[in-house]
Tab-separated table of C-alpha atoms in Angstrom:
chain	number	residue	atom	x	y	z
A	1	UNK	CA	-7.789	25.100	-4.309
A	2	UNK	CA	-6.876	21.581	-5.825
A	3	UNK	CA	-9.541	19.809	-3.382
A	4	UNK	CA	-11.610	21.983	-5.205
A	5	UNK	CA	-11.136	21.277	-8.188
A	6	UNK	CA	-10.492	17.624	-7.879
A	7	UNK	CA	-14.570	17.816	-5.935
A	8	UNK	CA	-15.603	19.862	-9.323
A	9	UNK	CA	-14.563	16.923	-11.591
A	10	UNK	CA	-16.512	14.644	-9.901
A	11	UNK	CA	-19.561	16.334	-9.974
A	12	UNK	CA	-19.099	16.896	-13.539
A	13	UNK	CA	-18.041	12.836	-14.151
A	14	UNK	CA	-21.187	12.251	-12.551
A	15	UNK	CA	-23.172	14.703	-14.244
A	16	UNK	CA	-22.063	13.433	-17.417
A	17	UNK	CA	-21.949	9.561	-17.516
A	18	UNK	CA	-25.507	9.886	-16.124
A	19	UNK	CA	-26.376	11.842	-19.652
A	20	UNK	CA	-27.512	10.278	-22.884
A	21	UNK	CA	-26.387	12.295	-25.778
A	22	UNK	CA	-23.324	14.023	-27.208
A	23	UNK	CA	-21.331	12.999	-24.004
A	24	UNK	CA	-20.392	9.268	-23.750
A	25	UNK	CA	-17.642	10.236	-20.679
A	26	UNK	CA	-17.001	6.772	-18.144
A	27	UNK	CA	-15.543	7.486	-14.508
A	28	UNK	CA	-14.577	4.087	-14.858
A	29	UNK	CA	-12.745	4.156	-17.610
A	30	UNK	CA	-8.647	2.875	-17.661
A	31	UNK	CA	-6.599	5.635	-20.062
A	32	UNK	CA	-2.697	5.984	-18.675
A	33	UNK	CA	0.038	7.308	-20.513
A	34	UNK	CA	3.245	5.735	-20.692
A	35	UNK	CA	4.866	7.163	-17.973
A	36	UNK	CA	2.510	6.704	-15.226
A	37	UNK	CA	2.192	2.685	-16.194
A	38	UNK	CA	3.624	0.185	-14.130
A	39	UNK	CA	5.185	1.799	-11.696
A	40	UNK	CA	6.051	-0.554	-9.142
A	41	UNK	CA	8.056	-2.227	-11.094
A	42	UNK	CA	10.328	0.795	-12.339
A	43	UNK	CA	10.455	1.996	-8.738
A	44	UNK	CA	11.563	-1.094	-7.359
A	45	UNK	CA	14.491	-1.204	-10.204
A	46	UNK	CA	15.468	2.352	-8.819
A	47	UNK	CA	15.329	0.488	-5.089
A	48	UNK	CA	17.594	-1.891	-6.066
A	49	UNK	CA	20.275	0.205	-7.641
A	50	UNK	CA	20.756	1.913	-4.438
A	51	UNK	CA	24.409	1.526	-3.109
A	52	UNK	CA	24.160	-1.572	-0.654
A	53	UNK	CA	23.832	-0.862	3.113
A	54	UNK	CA	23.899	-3.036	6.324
A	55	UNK	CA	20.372	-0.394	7.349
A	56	UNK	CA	17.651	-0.356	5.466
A	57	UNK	CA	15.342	2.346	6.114
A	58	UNK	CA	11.737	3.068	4.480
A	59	UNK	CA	8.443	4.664	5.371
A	60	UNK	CA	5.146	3.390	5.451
A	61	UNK	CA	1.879	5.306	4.556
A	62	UNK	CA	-1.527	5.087	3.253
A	63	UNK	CA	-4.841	5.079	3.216
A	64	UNK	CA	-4.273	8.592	1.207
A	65	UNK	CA	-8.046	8.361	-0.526
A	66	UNK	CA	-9.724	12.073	-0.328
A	67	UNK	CA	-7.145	13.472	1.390
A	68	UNK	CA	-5.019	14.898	-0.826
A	69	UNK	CA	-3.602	18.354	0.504
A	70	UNK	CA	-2.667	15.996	3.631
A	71	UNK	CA	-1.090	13.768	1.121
A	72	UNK	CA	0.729	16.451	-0.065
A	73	UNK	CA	1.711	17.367	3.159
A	74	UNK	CA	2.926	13.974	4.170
A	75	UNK	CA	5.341	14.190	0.862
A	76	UNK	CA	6.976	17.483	2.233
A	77	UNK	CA	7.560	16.127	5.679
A	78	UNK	CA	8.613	12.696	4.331
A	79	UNK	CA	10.844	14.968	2.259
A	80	UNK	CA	12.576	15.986	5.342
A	81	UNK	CA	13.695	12.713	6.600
A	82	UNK	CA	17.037	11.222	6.657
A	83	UNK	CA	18.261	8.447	4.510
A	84	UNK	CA	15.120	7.423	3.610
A	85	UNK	CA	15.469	4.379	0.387
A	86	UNK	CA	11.749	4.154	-0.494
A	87	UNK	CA	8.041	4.757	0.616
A	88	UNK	CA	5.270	1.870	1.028
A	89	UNK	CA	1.563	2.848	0.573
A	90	UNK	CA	0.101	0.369	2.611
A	91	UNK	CA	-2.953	0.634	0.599
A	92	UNK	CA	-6.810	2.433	-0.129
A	93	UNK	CA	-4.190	4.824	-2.945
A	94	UNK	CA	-7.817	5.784	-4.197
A	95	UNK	CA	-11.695	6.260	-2.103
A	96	UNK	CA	-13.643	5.388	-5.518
A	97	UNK	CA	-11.188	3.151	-7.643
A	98	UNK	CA	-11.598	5.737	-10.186
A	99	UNK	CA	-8.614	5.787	-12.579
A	100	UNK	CA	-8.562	10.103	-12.257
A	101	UNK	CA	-7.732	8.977	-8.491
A	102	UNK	CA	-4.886	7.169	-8.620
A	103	UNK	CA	-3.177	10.072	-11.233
A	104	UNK	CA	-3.888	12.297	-8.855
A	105	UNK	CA	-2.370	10.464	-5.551
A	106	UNK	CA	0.746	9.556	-8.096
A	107	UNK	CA	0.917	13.137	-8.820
A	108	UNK	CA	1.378	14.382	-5.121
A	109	UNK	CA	3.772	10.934	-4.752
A	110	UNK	CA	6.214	11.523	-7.157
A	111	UNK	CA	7.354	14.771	-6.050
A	112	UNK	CA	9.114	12.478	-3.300
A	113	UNK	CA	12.769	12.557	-3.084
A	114	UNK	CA	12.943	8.631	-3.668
A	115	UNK	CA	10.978	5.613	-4.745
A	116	UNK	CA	7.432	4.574	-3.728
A	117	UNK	CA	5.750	1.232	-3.917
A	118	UNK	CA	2.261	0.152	-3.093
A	119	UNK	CA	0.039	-2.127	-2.210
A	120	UNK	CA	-3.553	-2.590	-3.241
A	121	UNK	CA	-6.402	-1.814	-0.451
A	122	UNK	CA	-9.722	-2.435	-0.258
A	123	UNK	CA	-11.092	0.874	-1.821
A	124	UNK	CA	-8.901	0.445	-4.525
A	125	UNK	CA	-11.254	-2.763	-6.032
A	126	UNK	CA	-14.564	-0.622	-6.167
A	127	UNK	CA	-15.457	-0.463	-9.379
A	128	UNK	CA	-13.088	-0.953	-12.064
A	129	UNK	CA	-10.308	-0.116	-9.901
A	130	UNK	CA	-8.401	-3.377	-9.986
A	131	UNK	CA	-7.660	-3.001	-13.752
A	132	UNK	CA	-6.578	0.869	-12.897
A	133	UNK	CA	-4.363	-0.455	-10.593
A	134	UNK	CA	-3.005	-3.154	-12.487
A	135	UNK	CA	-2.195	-0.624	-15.532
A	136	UNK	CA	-0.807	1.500	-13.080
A	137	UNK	CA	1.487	-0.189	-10.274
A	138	UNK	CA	1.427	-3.956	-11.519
A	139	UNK	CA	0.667	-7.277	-10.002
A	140	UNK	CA	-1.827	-7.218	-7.013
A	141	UNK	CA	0.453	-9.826	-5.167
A	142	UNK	CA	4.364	-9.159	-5.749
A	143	UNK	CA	7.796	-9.140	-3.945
A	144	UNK	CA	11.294	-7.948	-4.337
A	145	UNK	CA	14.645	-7.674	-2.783
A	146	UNK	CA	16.443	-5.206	-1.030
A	147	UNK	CA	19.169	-4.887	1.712
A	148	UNK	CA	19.262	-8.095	3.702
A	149	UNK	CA	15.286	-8.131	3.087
A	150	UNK	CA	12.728	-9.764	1.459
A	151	UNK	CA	9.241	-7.451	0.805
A	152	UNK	CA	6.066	-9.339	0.081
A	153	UNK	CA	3.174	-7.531	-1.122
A	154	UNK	CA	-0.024	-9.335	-1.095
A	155	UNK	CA	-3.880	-8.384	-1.786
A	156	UNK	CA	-5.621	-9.696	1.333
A	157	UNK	CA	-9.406	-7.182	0.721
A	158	UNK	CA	-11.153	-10.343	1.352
A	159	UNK	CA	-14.633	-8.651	1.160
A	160	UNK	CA	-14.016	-7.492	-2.091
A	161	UNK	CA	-14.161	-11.040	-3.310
A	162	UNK	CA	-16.996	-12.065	-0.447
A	163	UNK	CA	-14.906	-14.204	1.184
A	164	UNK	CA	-14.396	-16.747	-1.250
A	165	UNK	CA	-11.514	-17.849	0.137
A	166	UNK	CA	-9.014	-17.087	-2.803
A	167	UNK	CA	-8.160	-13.967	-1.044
A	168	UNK	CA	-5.029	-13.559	0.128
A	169	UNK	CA	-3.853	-16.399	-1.931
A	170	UNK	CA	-1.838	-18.376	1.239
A	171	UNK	CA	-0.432	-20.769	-1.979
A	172	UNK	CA	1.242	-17.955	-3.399
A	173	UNK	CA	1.945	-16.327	0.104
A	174	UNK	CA	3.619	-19.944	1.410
A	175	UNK	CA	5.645	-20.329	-1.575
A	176	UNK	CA	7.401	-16.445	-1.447
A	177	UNK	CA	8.384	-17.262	2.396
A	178	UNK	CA	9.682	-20.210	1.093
A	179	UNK	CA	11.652	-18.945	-1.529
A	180	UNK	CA	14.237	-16.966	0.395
A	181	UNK	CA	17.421	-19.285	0.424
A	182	UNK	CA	19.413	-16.483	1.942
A	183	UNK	CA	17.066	-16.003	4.845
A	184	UNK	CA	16.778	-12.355	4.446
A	185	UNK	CA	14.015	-10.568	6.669
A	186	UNK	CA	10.834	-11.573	5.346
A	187	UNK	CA	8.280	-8.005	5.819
A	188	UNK	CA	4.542	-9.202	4.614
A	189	UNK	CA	3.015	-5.653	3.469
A	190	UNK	CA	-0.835	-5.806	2.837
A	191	UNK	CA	-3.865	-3.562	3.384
A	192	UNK	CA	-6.027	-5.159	6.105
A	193	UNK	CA	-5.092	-6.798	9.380
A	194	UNK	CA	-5.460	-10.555	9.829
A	195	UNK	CA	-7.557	-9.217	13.005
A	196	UNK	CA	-9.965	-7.194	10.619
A	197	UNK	CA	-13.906	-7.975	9.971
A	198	UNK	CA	-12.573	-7.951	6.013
A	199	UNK	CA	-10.259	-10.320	6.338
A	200	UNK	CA	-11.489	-13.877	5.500
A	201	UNK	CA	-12.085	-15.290	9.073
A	202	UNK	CA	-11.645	-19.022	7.233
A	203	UNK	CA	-7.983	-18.099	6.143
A	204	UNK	CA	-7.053	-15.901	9.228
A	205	UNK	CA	-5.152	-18.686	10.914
A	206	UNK	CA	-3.641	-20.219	8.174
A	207	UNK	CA	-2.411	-16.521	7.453
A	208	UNK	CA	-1.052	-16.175	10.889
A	209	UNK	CA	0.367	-19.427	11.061
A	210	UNK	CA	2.682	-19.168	7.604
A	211	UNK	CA	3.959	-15.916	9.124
A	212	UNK	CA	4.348	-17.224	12.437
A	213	UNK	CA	6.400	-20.469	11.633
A	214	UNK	CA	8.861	-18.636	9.624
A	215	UNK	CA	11.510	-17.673	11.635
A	216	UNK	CA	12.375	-14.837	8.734
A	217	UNK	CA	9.432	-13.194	9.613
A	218	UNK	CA	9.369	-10.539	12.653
A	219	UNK	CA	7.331	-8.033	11.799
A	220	UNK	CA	4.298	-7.506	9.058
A	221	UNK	CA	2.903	-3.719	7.780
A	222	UNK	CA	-0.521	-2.453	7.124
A	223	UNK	CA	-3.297	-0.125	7.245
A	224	UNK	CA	-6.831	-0.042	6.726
A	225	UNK	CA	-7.847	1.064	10.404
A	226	UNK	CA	-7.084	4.590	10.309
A	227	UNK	CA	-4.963	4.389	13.421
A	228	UNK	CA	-1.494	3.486	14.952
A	229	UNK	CA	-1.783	0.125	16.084
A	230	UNK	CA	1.530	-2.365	17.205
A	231	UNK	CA	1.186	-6.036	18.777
A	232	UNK	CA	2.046	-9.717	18.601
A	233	UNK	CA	-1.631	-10.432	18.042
A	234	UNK	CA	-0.775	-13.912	17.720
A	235	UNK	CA	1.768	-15.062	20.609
A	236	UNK	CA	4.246	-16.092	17.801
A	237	UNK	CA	6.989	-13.675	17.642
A	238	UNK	CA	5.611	-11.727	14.499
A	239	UNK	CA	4.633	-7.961	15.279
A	240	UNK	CA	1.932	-6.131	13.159
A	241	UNK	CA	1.872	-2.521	12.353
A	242	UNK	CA	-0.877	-0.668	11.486
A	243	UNK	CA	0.177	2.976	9.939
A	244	UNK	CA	-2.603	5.161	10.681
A	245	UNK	CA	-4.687	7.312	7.487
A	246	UNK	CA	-3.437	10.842	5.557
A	247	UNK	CA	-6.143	12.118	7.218
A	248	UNK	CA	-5.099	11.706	11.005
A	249	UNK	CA	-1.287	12.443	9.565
A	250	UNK	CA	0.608	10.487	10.351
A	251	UNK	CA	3.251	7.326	9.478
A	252	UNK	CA	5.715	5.113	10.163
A	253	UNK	CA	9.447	5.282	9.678
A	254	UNK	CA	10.697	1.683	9.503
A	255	UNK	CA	14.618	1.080	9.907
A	256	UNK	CA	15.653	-3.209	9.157
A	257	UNK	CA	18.926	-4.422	9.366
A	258	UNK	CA	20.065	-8.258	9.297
A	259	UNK	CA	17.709	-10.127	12.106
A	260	UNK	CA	16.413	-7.306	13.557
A	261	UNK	CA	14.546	-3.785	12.735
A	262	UNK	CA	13.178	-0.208	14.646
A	263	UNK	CA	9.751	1.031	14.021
A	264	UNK	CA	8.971	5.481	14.740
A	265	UNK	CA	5.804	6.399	14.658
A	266	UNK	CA	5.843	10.217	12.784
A	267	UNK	CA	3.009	12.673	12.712
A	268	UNK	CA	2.513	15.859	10.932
């Protein structure tokens, strides 16, 4: 019944921003309350006042777009896991970039037992969906602490900015690997593989090579594909995840802990 409603507003959003006339309505347009504005931010606070542990363990997800009864579905069995600190969306929150999209994906999300943070994909740029999702979650390119690791989140949708070559910003990206004096676990989270058609084949090696020289980093998260996919694409140590879509349901639970870390793969 929700899909069907959700399907019913966009036909009527697209009814009526194609109409001159006594409705001015814009799909496009950025209205949030309060409450559902920056949100990584206030979830990573709640991260970081958990009690300290020796294991952290998280899950990884995304690529939720359309599919939101699966979405809703992945929240109930995430729900059911054990000593689970916080969720990653690994990116493409919306299909459109439409502001109504994200609400609606942070709707099903927050009826998770703990914290989620994201990370912007590829679908989330269409449109004006880069301001949405800087009035809702934050910066595109972020980290924090927690546990004995160090979380990077970078926007790597190279397409979206036709390969300029400012995207993923490897300045910014070099100077958060270097910034880790403790030598906690650095995890890169973005959207798209380096090994992806929209990543910037110019800055794939440089990419690779910044995660592949730091001995902090072991293993790097994504999605984009719409499949479970695991190797050291690189013969350097690092191994990539993929976590596959909402739609083929499924995700990863990741467990770190001081040099080293366990990857399940969950479907439901």
């Amino acid at each position: 019944m929700k899909s069907i409603q959700r399907w019913t507003f966009f036909g009527l959003a697209l009814a009526l921003s194609s109409c001159e006339g006594l409705f001015q309505f814009n799909p496009n347009q950025v209205i949030f309350k309060d409450s559902d504005k920056n949100l990584n931010a206030r979830n990573i606070e709640k991260i970081q006042a958990l009690p300290p542990a020796d294991t952290v363990k998280f899950i990884v997800m995304g690529d939720s777009q359309r599919w939101y009864d699966e979405s809703s579905d992945f929240v109930e069995s995430a729900n059911q896991q054990k000593d689970i600190s916080f969720v990653v969306h690994a990116g493409d929150i919306s299909d459109f970039g439409l502001s109504q999209e994200y609400k609606w994906v942070h709707e099903i999300m927050s009826t998770l037992k703990c914290p989620y943070v994201t990370v912007i994909g590829n679908h989330d740029l269409i449109a004006n969906g880069a301001a949405s999702y800087r009035k809702m979650y934050g910066a595109l390119n972020y980290s924090f602490e927690a546990g004995n690791n160090k979380f990077i989140f970078i926007d790597n949708s190279s397409r979206e900015y036709a390969f300029d070559g400012s995207v993923p910003d490897i300045g910014w990206l070099r100077s958060q690997l270097k910034d880790n004096p403790g030598n906690k676990n650095a995890i890169v989270v973005a959207h798209v593989p380096p090994f992806d058609g929209d990543f910037d084949k110019n800055l794939e090696k440089p990419y690779a090579d910044l995660l592949g020289n730091d001995p902090n980093v072991r293993l790097s998260l994504y999605g984009h594909q719409h499949r479970f996919l695991d190797g050291e694409f690189y013969n350097d140590g690092v191994h990539y995840y993929l976590t596959t879509s909402m739609g083929a349901r499924g995700y990863l639970v990741v467990s770190t802990w001081k040099d080293g870390y366990k990857v399940d793969k969950v479907e439901f």
